[in-house]
């Protein structure tokens, strides 16, 4: 079945460091890919998405490119801030006859130190 | 304000005592879904609904029930809660429905349930 694998955390970085959180997926067909962010005590909110191969999603300085050849959707940011400390989830939407599911990775906790 | 509202936000209950977690959205979304979040396991889908009176099992439906009598509401029912249902629960909605699409999920703030 379809699945999402993302790197284990926690990831601890100093402010202004470069961030990469790896995400790979297995899927039949052509899923849409998402990154969600969860700040402490809150629900998840969409960070960015990409709906087809080679699409780049971007928001708030974060970017991710839909790479079908490597089945990856890695999240990157050039210079992280303390306010970026959160849990990040990679996800895909699984479309099929009569079904519409979202599949999430296990989440990666990011801690940014001042 | 567009939102997904869950209640209660926190609940401590005992084994076997039926409970309902309500979920309501004001965005006229067709798709609604319930997830549980557990350490090391991420979010796992419990049930989802693609429209009124259309519901289907997710990956971990055992011990849960849902109903979708109105478009805006999607309650999660635990008929006989057990300690392994202690978790953080999230309701979400999306404009995606039977027509398909790639819509984002809008999440509620979560309901932390403890079953003793």
Coordinates of C-alpha atoms in Angstrom, one line a residue:
Chain A
X1 CA 0.0 0.0 0.0
X2 CA 0.9 3.7 -0.1
X3 CA 3.2 5.0 2.6
X4 CA 5.3 8.0 3.7
X5 CA 8.7 7.8 5.4
X6 CA 10.3 10.8 7.0
X7 CA 13.5 11.2 8.9
X8 CA 13.5 10.6 12.6
X9 CA 13.9 13.5 14.9
X10 CA 14.5 15.5 16.8
X11 CA 16.5 17.8 14.7
X12 CA 18.3 20.5 16.7
X13 CA 19.7 23.5 14.8
X14 CA 21.1 26.9 15.6
X15 CA 19.3 30.0 14.3
X16 CA 20.1 30.8 10.7
X17 CA 21.2 27.2 9.9
X18 CA 20.1 25.4 6.8
X19 CA 17.3 22.9 7.3
X20 CA 16.5 19.7 5.4
X21 CA 13.9 17.2 6.5
X22 CA 13.8 14.1 4.3
X23 CA 10.6 12.6 3.1
X24 CA 10.1 9.7 0.7
X25 CA 6.9 8.0 -0.4
X26 CA 5.5 4.9 -2.1
X27 CA 2.4 5.3 -4.1
X28 CA 0.6 4.0 -7.1
X29 CA -0.7 6.6 -9.4
X30 CA 0.0 10.3 -8.9
X31 CA -0.6 11.5 -5.4
X32 CA -0.5 15.1 -4.2
X33 CA 2.2 15.7 -1.6
X34 CA 2.0 18.0 1.4
X35 CA 4.0 19.3 4.3
X36 CA 2.0 20.2 7.5
X37 CA 3.4 21.9 10.6
X38 CA 2.2 21.5 14.1
X39 CA 3.1 24.2 16.7
X40 CA 3.0 23.3 20.4
X41 CA -0.6 22.8 21.6
X42 CA -2.1 23.3 18.2
X43 CA -3.6 21.4 15.3
X44 CA -1.8 20.8 12.1
X45 CA -1.8 23.5 9.4
X46 CA -0.7 23.2 5.8
X47 CA 2.8 24.5 5.1
X48 CA 3.1 23.8 1.4
X49 CA 1.9 21.3 -1.2
X50 CA 2.7 20.0 -4.7
X51 CA 0.2 18.3 -7.0
X52 CA 2.4 16.9 -9.8
X53 CA 5.9 15.8 -10.6
X54 CA 8.5 18.6 -10.6
X55 CA 6.2 21.1 -8.9
X56 CA 7.8 23.1 -6.2
X57 CA 5.7 24.1 -3.2
X58 CA 6.9 27.1 -1.1
X59 CA 5.7 29.1 1.8
X60 CA 7.3 31.1 4.6
X61 CA 10.8 30.5 3.2
X62 CA 10.2 26.7 3.2
X63 CA 10.4 24.8 -0.1
X64 CA 9.9 21.2 -1.3
X65 CA 10.1 19.8 -4.8
X66 CA 8.0 16.8 -6.0
X67 CA 10.6 14.3 -7.4
X68 CA 8.9 11.4 -9.0
X69 CA 12.2 9.8 -10.1
X70 CA 13.4 9.5 -6.5
X71 CA 9.9 9.4 -4.9
X72 CA 10.9 12.2 -2.6
X73 CA 9.5 15.5 -1.2
X74 CA 12.3 16.9 1.0
X75 CA 11.6 20.0 3.0
X76 CA 14.2 22.7 3.0
X77 CA 14.7 26.2 4.5
X78 CA 17.8 28.3 4.0
X79 CA 17.8 30.0 7.4
X80 CA 15.7 28.8 10.3
X81 CA 14.4 30.9 13.1
X82 CA 13.5 30.0 16.7
X83 CA 9.8 30.5 15.7
X84 CA 10.2 27.5 13.2
X85 CA 10.4 25.1 16.2
X86 CA 7.6 22.7 15.6
X87 CA 6.7 19.2 14.4
X88 CA 6.7 18.7 10.6
X89 CA 4.6 16.1 8.9
X90 CA 5.0 14.9 5.3
X91 CA 1.8 13.5 3.8
X92 CA 0.3 12.3 0.6
X93 CA -3.3 12.1 -0.7
X94 CA -4.3 8.7 -1.9
X95 CA -7.0 8.8 -4.5
X96 CA -8.7 5.7 -5.7
X97 CA -12.1 4.5 -6.9
X98 CA -14.5 5.6 -4.1
X99 CA -11.7 6.4 -1.7
X100 CA -9.8 9.5 -0.6
X101 CA -7.3 9.1 2.1
X102 CA -4.4 11.1 3.5
X103 CA -1.4 9.2 4.7
X104 CA 1.0 10.9 7.1
X105 CA 4.6 10.3 8.1
X106 CA 5.5 10.0 11.7
X107 CA 6.5 13.6 12.1
X108 CA 9.9 15.2 12.7
X109 CA 10.4 17.5 15.6
X110 CA 12.5 20.6 14.9
X111 CA 14.1 22.6 17.7
X112 CA 15.9 25.8 16.8
X113 CA 18.2 27.4 19.4
X114 CA 18.9 31.1 19.6
Chain B
X1 CA -13.8 32.9 10.8
X2 CA -13.3 29.6 8.9
X3 CA -12.6 26.9 11.4
X4 CA -13.0 23.3 12.6
X5 CA -14.2 23.1 16.2
X6 CA -13.8 20.0 18.4
X7 CA -15.2 19.4 21.8
X8 CA -14.2 18.5 24.4
X9 CA -10.6 19.6 24.2
X10 CA -9.6 17.5 27.2
X11 CA -11.4 14.5 28.7
X12 CA -10.5 12.0 31.3
X13 CA -12.9 9.0 31.4
X14 CA -13.1 5.4 32.6
X15 CA -13.1 2.2 30.7
X16 CA -16.5 1.3 29.2
X17 CA -18.1 4.7 29.6
X18 CA -19.5 5.8 26.2
X19 CA -18.3 9.1 25.0
X20 CA -18.7 11.3 21.9
X21 CA -16.2 13.9 20.6
X22 CA -18.0 16.4 18.4
X23 CA -16.5 18.0 15.3
X24 CA -18.1 20.9 13.4
X25 CA -16.8 22.9 10.4
X26 CA -18.2 26.1 9.0
X27 CA -16.6 26.0 5.5
X28 CA -19.2 23.9 3.7
X29 CA -16.5 21.2 3.1
X30 CA -17.6 17.8 1.8
X31 CA -14.8 15.8 3.2
X32 CA -14.2 15.2 6.9
X33 CA -12.0 12.9 8.7
X34 CA -10.7 11.8 12.1
X35 CA -7.2 11.0 13.1
X36 CA -5.4 9.9 16.2
X37 CA -1.9 11.0 17.0
X38 CA 0.4 8.8 19.1
X39 CA 4.1 9.2 19.8
X40 CA 6.3 7.6 17.2
X41 CA 3.3 6.7 15.0
X42 CA 2.3 10.1 13.6
X43 CA -1.3 10.6 12.5
X44 CA -3.4 7.6 11.7
X45 CA -6.7 7.9 10.0
X46 CA -9.7 6.4 11.9
X47 CA -12.7 7.2 9.7
X48 CA -13.5 9.6 6.9
X49 CA -16.5 10.9 5.1
X50 CA -16.7 12.1 1.6
X51 CA -20.2 13.5 1.9
X52 CA -23.4 13.3 4.0
X53 CA -24.3 9.7 4.7
X54 CA -21.0 8.5 3.1
X55 CA -18.4 7.2 5.5
X56 CA -15.6 4.8 5.3
X57 CA -13.0 3.2 7.5
X58 CA -9.5 4.5 7.7
X59 CA -6.5 2.5 8.9
X60 CA -7.5 2.2 12.6
X61 CA -11.3 2.1 12.9
X62 CA -11.6 -0.6 15.6
X63 CA -13.4 0.6 18.6
X64 CA -14.8 3.8 17.0
X65 CA -18.0 4.8 15.2
X66 CA -18.9 7.9 13.2
X67 CA -21.9 9.4 11.6
X68 CA -22.5 12.1 9.0
X69 CA -26.1 13.2 9.1
X70 CA -25.3 16.8 8.3
X71 CA -22.6 18.3 6.2
X72 CA -21.0 20.4 9.0
X73 CA -20.9 17.8 11.7
X74 CA -18.9 14.6 12.0
X75 CA -18.9 13.2 15.6
X76 CA -16.6 10.4 16.7
X77 CA -18.2 7.9 19.1
X78 CA -16.4 5.6 21.4
X79 CA -19.0 3.1 22.5
X80 CA -16.8 1.4 25.1
X81 CA -13.5 3.2 25.5
X82 CA -10.4 1.2 26.6
X83 CA -7.0 2.5 27.8
X84 CA -5.5 1.8 24.4
X85 CA -7.7 4.6 23.0
X86 CA -5.9 7.2 25.1
X87 CA -4.6 9.5 22.5
X88 CA -4.7 13.0 20.9
X89 CA -7.6 13.1 18.4
X90 CA -7.9 15.5 15.4
X91 CA -10.8 16.2 13.2
X92 CA -10.1 17.7 9.8
X93 CA -12.1 18.8 6.8
X94 CA -11.3 19.5 3.1
X95 CA -13.2 20.9 0.2
X96 CA -12.2 17.7 -1.6
X97 CA -15.2 15.3 -2.0
X98 CA -16.8 13.0 -4.4
X99 CA -15.6 15.3 -7.2
X100 CA -12.1 14.5 -6.3
X101 CA -9.3 17.1 -6.1
X102 CA -6.2 17.8 -4.1
X103 CA -7.5 20.0 -1.4
X104 CA -5.6 20.7 1.8
X105 CA -6.9 19.5 5.2
X106 CA -8.1 22.0 7.8
X107 CA -7.6 20.7 11.3
X108 CA -9.2 21.3 14.6
X109 CA -7.2 22.0 17.6
X110 CA -7.3 18.5 18.9
X111 CA -9.0 16.6 21.8
X112 CA -6.8 14.9 24.3
X113 CA -8.5 11.8 25.7
X114 CA -7.4 9.7 28.6
X115 CA -9.1 6.5 29.4
X116 CA -8.4 5.0 32.8

